[in-house]
CSV table of N, CA and C in Angstrom, one decimal:
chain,number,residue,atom,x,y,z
A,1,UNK,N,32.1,25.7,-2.8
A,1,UNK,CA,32.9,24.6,-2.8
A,1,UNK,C,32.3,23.4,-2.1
A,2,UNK,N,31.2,23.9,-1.2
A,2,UNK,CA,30.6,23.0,-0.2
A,2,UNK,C,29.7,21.9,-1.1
A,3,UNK,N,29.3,23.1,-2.2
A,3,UNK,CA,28.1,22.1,-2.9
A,3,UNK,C,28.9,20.9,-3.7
A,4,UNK,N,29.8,21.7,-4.8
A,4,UNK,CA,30.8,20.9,-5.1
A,4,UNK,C,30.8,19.6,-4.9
A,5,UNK,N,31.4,19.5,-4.0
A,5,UNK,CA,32.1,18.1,-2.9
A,5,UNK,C,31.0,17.7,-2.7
A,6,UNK,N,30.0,18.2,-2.2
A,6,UNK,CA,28.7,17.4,-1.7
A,6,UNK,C,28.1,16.8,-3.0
A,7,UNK,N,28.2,17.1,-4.3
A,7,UNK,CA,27.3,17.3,-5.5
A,7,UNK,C,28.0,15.7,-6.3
A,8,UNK,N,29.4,15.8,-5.9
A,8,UNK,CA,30.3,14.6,-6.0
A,8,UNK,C,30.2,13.7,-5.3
A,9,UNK,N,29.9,13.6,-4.0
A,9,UNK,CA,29.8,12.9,-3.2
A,9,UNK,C,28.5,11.8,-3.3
A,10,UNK,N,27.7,13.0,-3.8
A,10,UNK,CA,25.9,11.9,-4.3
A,10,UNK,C,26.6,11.8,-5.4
A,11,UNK,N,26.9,11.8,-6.3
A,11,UNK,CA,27.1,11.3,-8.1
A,11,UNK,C,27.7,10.1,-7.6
A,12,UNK,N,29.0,10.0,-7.0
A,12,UNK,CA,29.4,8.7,-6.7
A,12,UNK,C,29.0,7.6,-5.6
A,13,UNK,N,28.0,7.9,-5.1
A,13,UNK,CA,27.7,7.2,-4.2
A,13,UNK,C,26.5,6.4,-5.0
A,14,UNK,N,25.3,7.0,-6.4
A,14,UNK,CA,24.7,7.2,-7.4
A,14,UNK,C,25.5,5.7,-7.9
A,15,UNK,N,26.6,6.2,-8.3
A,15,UNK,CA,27.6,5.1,-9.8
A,15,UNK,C,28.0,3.9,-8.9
A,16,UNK,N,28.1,4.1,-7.6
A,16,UNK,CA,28.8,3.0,-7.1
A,16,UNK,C,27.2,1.9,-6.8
A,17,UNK,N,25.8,2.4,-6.2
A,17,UNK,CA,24.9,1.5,-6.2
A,17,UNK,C,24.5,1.1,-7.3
A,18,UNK,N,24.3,1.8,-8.4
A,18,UNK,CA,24.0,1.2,-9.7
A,18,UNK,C,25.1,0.2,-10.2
A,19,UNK,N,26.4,0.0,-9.8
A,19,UNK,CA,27.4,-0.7,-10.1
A,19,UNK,C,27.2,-1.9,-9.4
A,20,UNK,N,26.7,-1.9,-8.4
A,20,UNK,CA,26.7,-2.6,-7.3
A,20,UNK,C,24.7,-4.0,-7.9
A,21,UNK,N,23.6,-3.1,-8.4
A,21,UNK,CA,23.0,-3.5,-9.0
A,21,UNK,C,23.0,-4.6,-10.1
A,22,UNK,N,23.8,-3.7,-10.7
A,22,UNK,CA,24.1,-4.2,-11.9
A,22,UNK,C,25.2,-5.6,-11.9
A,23,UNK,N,26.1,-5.7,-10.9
A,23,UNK,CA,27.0,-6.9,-10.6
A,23,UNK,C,25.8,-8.1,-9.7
A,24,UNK,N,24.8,-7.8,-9.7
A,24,UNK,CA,24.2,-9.0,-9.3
A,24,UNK,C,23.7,-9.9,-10.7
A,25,UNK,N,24.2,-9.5,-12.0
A,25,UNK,CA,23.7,-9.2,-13.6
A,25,UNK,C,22.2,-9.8,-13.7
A,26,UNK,N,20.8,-9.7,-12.9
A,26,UNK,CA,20.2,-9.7,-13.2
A,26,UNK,C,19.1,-8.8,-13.7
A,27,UNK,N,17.6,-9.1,-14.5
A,27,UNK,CA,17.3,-7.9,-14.4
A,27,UNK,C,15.8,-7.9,-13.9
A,28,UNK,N,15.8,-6.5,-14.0
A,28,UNK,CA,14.6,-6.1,-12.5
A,28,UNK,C,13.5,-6.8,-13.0
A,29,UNK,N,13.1,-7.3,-14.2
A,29,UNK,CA,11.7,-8.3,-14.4
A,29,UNK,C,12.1,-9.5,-13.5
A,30,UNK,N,12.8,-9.9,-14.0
A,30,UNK,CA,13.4,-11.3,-13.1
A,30,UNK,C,13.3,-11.1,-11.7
A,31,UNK,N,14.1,-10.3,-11.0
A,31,UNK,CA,14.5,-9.7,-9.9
A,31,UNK,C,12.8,-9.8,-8.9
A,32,UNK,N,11.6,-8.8,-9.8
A,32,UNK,CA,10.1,-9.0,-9.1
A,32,UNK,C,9.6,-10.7,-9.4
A,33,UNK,N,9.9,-11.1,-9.8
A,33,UNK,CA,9.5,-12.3,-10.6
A,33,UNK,C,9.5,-13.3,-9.2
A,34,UNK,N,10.7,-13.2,-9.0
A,34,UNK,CA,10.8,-14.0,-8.0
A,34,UNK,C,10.6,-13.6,-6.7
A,35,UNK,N,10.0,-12.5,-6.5
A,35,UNK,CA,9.4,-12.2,-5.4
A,35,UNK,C,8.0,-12.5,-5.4
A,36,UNK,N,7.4,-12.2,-6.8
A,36,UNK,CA,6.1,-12.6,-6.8
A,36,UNK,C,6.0,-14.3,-6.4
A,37,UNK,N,7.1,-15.1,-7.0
A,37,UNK,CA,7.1,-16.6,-6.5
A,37,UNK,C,7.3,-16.7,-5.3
A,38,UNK,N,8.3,-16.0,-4.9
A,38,UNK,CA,8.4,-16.2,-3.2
A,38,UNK,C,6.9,-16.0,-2.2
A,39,UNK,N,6.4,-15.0,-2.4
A,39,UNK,CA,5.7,-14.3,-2.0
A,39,UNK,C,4.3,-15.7,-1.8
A,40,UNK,N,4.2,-16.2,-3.1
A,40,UNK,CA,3.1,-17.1,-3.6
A,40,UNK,C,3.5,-18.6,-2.7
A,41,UNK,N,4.9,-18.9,-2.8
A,41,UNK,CA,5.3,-19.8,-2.0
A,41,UNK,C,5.1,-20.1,-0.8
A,42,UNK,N,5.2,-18.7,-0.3
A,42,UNK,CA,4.9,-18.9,1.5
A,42,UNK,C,3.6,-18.4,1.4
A,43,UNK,N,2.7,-18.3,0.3
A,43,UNK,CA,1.2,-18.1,0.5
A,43,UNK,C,0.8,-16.5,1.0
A,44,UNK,N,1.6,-15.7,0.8
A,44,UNK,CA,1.3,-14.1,1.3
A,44,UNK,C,0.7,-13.5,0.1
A,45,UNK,N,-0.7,-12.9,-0.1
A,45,UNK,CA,-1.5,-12.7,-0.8
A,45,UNK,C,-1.1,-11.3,-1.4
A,46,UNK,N,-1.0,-10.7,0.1
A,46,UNK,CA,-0.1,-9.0,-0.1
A,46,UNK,C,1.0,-8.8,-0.5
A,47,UNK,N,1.7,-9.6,-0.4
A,47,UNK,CA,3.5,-9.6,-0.9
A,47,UNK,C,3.5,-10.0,-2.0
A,48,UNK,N,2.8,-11.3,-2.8
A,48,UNK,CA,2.4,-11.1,-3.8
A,48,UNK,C,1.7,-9.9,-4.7
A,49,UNK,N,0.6,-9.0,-4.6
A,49,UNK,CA,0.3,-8.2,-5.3
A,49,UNK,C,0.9,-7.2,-4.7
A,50,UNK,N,1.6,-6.8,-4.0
A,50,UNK,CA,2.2,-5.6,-4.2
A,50,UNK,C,4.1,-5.7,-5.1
A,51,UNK,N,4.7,-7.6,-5.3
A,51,UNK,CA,5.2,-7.8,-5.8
A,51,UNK,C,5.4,-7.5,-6.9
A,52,UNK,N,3.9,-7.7,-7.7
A,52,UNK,CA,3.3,-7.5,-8.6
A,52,UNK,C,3.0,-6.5,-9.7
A,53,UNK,N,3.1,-5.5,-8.6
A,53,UNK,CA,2.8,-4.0,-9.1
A,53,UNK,C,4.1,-3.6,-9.4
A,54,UNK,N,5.1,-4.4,-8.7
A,54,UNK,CA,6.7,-3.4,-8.6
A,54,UNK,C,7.2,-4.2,-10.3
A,55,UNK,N,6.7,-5.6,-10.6
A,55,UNK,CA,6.5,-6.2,-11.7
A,55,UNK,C,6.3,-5.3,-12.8
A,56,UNK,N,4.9,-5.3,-12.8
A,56,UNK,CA,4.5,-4.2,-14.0
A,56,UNK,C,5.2,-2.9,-13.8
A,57,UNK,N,5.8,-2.3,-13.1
A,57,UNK,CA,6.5,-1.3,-13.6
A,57,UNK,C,7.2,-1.5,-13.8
A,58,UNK,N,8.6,-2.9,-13.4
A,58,UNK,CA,9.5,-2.2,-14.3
A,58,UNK,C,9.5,-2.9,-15.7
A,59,UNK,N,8.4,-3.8,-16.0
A,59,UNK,CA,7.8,-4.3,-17.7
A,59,UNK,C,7.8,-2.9,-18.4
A,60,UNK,N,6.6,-1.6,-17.7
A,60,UNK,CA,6.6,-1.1,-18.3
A,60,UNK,C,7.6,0.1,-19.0
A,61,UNK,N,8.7,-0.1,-18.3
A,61,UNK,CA,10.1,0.6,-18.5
A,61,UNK,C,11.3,-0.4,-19.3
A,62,UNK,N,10.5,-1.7,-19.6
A,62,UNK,CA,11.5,-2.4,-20.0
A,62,UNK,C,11.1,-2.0,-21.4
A,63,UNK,N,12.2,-2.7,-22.6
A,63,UNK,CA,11.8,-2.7,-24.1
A,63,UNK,C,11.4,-4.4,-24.5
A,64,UNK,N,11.1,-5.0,-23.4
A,64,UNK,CA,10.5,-6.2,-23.7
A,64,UNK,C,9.5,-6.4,-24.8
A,65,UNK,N,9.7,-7.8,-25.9
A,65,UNK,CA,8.7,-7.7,-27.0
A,65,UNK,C,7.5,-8.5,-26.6
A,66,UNK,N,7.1,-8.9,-25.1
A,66,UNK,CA,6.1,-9.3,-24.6
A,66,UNK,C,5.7,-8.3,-23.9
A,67,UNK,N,6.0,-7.1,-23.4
A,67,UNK,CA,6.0,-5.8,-22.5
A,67,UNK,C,4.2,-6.3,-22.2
A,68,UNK,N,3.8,-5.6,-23.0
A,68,UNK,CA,2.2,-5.9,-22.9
A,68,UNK,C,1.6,-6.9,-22.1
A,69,UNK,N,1.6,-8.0,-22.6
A,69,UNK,CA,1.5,-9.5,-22.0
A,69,UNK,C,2.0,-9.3,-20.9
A,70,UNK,N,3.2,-8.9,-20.5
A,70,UNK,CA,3.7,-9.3,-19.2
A,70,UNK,C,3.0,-8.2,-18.1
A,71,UNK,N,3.0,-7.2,-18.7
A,71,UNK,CA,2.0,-6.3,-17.5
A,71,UNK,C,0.8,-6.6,-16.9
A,72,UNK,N,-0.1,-7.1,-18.2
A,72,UNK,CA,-1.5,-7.8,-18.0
A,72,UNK,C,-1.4,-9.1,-17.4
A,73,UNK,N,-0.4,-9.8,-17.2
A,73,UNK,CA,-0.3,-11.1,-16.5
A,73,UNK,C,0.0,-10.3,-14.7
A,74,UNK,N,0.3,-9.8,-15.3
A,74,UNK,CA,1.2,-8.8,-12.9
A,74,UNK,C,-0.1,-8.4,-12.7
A,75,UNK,N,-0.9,-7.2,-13.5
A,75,UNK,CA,-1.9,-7.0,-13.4
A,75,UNK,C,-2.7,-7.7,-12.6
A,76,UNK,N,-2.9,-9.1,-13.2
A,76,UNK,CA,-3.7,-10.2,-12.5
A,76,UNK,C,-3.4,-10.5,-11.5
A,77,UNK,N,-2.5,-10.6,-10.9
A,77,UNK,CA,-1.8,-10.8,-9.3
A,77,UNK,C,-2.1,-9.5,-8.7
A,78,UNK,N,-1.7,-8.3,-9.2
A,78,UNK,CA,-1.8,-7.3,-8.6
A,78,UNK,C,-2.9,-7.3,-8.0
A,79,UNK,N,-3.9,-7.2,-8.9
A,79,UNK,CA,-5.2,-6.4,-8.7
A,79,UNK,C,-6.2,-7.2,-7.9
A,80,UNK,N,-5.9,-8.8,-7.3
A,80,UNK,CA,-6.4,-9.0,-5.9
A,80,UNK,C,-5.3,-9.5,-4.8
A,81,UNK,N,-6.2,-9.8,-3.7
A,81,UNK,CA,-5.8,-10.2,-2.7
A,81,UNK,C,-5.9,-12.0,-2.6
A,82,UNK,N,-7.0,-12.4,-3.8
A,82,UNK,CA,-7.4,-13.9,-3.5
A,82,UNK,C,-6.4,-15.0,-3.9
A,83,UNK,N,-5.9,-15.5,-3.0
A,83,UNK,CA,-4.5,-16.5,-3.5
A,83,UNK,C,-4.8,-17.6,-4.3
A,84,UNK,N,-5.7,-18.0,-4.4
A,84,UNK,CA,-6.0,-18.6,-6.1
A,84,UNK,C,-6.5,-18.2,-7.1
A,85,UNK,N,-6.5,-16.6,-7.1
A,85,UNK,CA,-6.6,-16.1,-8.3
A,85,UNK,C,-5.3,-15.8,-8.7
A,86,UNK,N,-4.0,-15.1,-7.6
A,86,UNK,CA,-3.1,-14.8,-7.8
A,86,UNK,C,-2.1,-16.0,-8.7
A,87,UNK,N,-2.5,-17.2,-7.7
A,87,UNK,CA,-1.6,-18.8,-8.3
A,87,UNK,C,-2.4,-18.6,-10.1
A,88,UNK,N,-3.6,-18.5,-10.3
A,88,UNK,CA,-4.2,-19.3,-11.2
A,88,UNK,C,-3.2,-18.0,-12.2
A,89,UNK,N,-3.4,-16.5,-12.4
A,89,UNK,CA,-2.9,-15.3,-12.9
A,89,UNK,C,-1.2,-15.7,-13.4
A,90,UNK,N,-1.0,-16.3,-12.0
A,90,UNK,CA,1.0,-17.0,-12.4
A,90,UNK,C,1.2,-17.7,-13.2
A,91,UNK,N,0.6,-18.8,-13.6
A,91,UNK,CA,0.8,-19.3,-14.4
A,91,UNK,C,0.8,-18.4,-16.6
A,92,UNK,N,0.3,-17.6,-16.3
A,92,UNK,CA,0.6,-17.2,-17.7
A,92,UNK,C,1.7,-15.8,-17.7
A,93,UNK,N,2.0,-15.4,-16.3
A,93,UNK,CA,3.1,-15.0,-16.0
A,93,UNK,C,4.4,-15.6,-16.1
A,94,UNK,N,4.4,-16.8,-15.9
A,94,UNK,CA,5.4,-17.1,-15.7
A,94,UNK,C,5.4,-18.1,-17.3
A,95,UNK,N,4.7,-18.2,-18.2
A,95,UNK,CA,5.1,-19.1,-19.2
A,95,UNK,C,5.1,-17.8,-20.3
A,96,UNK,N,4.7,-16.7,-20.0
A,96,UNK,CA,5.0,-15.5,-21.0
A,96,UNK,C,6.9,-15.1,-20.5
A,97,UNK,N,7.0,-14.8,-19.0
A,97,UNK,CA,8.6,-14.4,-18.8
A,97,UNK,C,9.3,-15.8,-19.2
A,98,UNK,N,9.3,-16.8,-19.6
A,98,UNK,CA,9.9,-18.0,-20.5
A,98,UNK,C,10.6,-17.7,-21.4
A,99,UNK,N,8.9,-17.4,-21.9
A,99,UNK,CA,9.5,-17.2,-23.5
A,99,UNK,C,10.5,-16.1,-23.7
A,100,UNK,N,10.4,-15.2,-22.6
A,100,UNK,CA,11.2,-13.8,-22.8
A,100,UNK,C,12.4,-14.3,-22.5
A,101,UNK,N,12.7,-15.1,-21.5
A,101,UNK,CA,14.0,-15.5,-20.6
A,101,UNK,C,15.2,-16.0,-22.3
A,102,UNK,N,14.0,-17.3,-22.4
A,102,UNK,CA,14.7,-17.8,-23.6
A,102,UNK,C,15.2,-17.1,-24.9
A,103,UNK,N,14.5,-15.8,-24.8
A,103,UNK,CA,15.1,-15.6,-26.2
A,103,UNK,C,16.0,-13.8,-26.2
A,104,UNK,N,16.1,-13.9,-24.3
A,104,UNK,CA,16.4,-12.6,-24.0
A,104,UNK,C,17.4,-13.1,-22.8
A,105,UNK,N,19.2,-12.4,-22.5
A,105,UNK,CA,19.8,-12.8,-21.5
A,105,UNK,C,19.1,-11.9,-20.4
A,106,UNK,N,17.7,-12.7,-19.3
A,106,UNK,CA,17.8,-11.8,-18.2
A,106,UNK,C,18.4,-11.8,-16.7
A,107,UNK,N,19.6,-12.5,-16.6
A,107,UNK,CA,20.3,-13.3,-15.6
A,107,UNK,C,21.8,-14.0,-16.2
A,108,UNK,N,22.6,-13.4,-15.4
A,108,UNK,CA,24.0,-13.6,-15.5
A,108,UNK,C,24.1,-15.5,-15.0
A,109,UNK,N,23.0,-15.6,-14.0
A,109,UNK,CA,23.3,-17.1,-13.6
A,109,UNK,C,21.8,-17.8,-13.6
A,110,UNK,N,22.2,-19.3,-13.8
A,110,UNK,CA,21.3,-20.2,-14.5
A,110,UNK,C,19.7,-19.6,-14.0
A,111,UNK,N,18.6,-19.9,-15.0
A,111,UNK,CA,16.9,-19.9,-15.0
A,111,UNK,C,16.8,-21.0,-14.8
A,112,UNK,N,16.1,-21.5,-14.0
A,112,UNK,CA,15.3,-22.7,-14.0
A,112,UNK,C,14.0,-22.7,-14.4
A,113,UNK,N,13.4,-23.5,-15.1
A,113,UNK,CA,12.1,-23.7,-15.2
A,113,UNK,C,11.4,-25.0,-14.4
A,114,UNK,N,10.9,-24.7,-13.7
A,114,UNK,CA,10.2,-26.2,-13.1
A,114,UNK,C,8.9,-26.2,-13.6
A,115,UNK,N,8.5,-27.8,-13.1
A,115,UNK,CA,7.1,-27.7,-13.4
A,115,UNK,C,6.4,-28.6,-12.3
A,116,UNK,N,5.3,-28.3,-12.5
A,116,UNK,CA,4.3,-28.7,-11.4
A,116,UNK,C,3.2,-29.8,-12.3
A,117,UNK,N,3.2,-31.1,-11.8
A,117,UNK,CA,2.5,-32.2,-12.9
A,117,UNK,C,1.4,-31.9,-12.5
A,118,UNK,N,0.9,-31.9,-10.8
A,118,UNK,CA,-1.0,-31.5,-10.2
A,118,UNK,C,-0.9,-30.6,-10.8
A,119,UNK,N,-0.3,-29.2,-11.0
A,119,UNK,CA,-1.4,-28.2,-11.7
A,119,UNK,C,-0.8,-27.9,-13.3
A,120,UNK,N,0.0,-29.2,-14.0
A,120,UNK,CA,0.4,-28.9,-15.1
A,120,UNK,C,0.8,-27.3,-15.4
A,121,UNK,N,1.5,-26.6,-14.6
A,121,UNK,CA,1.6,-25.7,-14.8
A,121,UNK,C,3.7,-25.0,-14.3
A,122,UNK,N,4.2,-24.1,-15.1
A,122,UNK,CA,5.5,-24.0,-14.7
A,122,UNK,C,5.7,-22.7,-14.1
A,123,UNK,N,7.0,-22.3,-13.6
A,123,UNK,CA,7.6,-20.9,-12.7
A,123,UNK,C,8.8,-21.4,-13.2
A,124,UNK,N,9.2,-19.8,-13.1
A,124,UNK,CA,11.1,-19.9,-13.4
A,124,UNK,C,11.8,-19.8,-11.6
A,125,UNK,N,12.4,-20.3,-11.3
A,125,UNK,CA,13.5,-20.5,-10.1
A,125,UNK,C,15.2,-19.8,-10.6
A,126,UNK,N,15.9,-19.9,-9.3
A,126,UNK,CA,16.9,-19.7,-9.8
A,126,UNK,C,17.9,-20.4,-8.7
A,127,UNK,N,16.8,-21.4,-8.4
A,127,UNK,CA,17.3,-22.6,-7.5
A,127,UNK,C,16.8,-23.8,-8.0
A,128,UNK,N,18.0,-24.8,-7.5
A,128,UNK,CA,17.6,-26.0,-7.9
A,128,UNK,C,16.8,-27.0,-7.1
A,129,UNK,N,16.8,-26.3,-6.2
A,129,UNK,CA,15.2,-26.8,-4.8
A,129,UNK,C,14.2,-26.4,-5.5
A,130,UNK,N,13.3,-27.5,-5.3
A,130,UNK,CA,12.0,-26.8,-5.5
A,130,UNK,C,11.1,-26.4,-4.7
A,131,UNK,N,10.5,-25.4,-4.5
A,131,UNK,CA,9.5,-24.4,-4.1
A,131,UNK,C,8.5,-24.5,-5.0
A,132,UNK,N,7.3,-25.0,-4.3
A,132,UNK,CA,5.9,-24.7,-5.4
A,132,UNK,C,5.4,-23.5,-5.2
A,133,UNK,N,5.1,-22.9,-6.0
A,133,UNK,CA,4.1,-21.6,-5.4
A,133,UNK,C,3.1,-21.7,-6.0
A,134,UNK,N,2.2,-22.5,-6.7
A,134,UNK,CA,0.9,-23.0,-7.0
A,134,UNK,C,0.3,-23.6,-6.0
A,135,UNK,N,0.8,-24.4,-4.5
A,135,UNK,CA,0.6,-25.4,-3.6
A,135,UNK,C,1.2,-24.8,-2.4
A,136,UNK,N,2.3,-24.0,-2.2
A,136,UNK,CA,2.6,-23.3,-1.2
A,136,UNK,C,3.3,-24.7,-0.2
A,137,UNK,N,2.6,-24.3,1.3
A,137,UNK,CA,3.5,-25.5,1.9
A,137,UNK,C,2.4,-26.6,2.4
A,138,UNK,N,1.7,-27.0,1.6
A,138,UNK,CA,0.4,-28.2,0.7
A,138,UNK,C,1.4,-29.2,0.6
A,139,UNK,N,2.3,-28.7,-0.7
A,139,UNK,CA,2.8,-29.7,-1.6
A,139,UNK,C,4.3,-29.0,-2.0
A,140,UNK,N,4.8,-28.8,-1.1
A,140,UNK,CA,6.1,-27.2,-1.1
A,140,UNK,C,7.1,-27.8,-2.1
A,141,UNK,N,7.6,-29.3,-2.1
A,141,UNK,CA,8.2,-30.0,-3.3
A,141,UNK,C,7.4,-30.1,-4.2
A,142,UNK,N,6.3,-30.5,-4.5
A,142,UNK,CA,6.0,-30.9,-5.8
A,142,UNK,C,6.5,-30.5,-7.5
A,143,UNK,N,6.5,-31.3,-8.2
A,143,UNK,CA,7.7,-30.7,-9.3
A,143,UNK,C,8.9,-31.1,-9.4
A,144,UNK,N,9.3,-30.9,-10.7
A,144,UNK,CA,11.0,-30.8,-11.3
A,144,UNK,C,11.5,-29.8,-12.4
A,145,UNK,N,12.4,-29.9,-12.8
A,145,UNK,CA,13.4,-28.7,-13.4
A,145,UNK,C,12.5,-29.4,-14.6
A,146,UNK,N,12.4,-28.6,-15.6
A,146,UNK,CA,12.3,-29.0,-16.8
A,146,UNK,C,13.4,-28.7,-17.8
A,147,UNK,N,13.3,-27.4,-17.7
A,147,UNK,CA,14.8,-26.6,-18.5
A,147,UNK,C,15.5,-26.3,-17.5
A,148,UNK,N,16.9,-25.5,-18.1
A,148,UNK,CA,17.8,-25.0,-17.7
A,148,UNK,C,18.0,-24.0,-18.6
A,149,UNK,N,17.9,-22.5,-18.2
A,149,UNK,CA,18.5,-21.2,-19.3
A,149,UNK,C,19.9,-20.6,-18.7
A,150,UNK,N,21.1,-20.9,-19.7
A,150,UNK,CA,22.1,-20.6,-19.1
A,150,UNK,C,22.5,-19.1,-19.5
C-alpha cells in the first residue's frame, strides 16, 4: 500500500510540474533561445554555449520543419567559447527561429523581433526593452522592434 500512495504521490507531483510548464505556454526552443540571448547580452561565453547545447536538444526532440538548421545554427554557439564567433553563429540562429516563430505558435505571449542597424543583424525578445546581444553592454540599447508575433 506504501508503494501505492508513494507511486501516486510521484505521478502527481509529475502532472502538476508539467502543468505548471506548460502554463508559462511557451516552448522549450524559445524558452533556450532566450537564454542563449541573455547569456550573449551580458557577454558570458559559457552560459551561452552551454545554452546552446540545451538548444539543440530540445530542436532535436522538436518536429520543427527547420529542426536541422536550427541545431547546426546552436551548434555554432555551442561548440566555442569565442564571443564573436558565438554573436556572429546568432545571427542565423535567430533569423532561422523567425521564420519558425512566424509560421509556428511558439509563445502564448508576444515575439519580438528587433534589430540591430551596426550589425544589420536581428534576435527575437519577449520584451520591449532592448537588449543587444551582438554589442552586449558596448551598445546594450542599440536597435528597435521591427515585428511583433502575436
Amino acid at each position: 500500500m506504501k508503494k501505492f500512495i508513494l507511486a501516486a504521490s510521484m505521478l502527481t507531483a509529475l502532472f502538476q510540474f508539467r502543468g505548471e510548464a506548460q502554463d508559462k505556454g511557451q516552448s522549450p526552443l524559445l524558452t533556450n533561445y532566450y537564454s542563449i540571448k541573455d547569456a550573449l547580452v551580458s557577454g558570458n561565453a559559457d552560459n551561452a554555449a552551454s545554452a546552446a547545447a540545451s538548444f539543440a536538444q530540445a530542436a532535436k526532440s522538436s518536429d520543427a520543419s527547420v529542426k536541422d538548421k536550427l541545431i547546426a545554427d546552436a551548434s555554432g554557439i555551442s561548440g566555442t567559447k569565442d564571443l564573436a564567433r558565438q554573436r556572429e553563429a546568432f545571427k542565423a540562429l535567430s533569423d532561422d527561429l523567425y521564420q519558425l516563430a512566424k509560421s509556428s505558435k511558439l509563445s502564448d505571449q508576444p515575439i519580438y523581433q528587433d534589430y540591430c542597424p551596426m550589425k544589420k543583424a536581428s534576435w527575437l525578445s519577449n520584451s520591449t526593452a532592448i537588449k543587444n546581444p551582438y554589442y552586449g553592454s558596448q551598445m546594450l540599447s542599440c536597435g528597435k522592434i521591427n515585428d511583433t508575433i502575436k
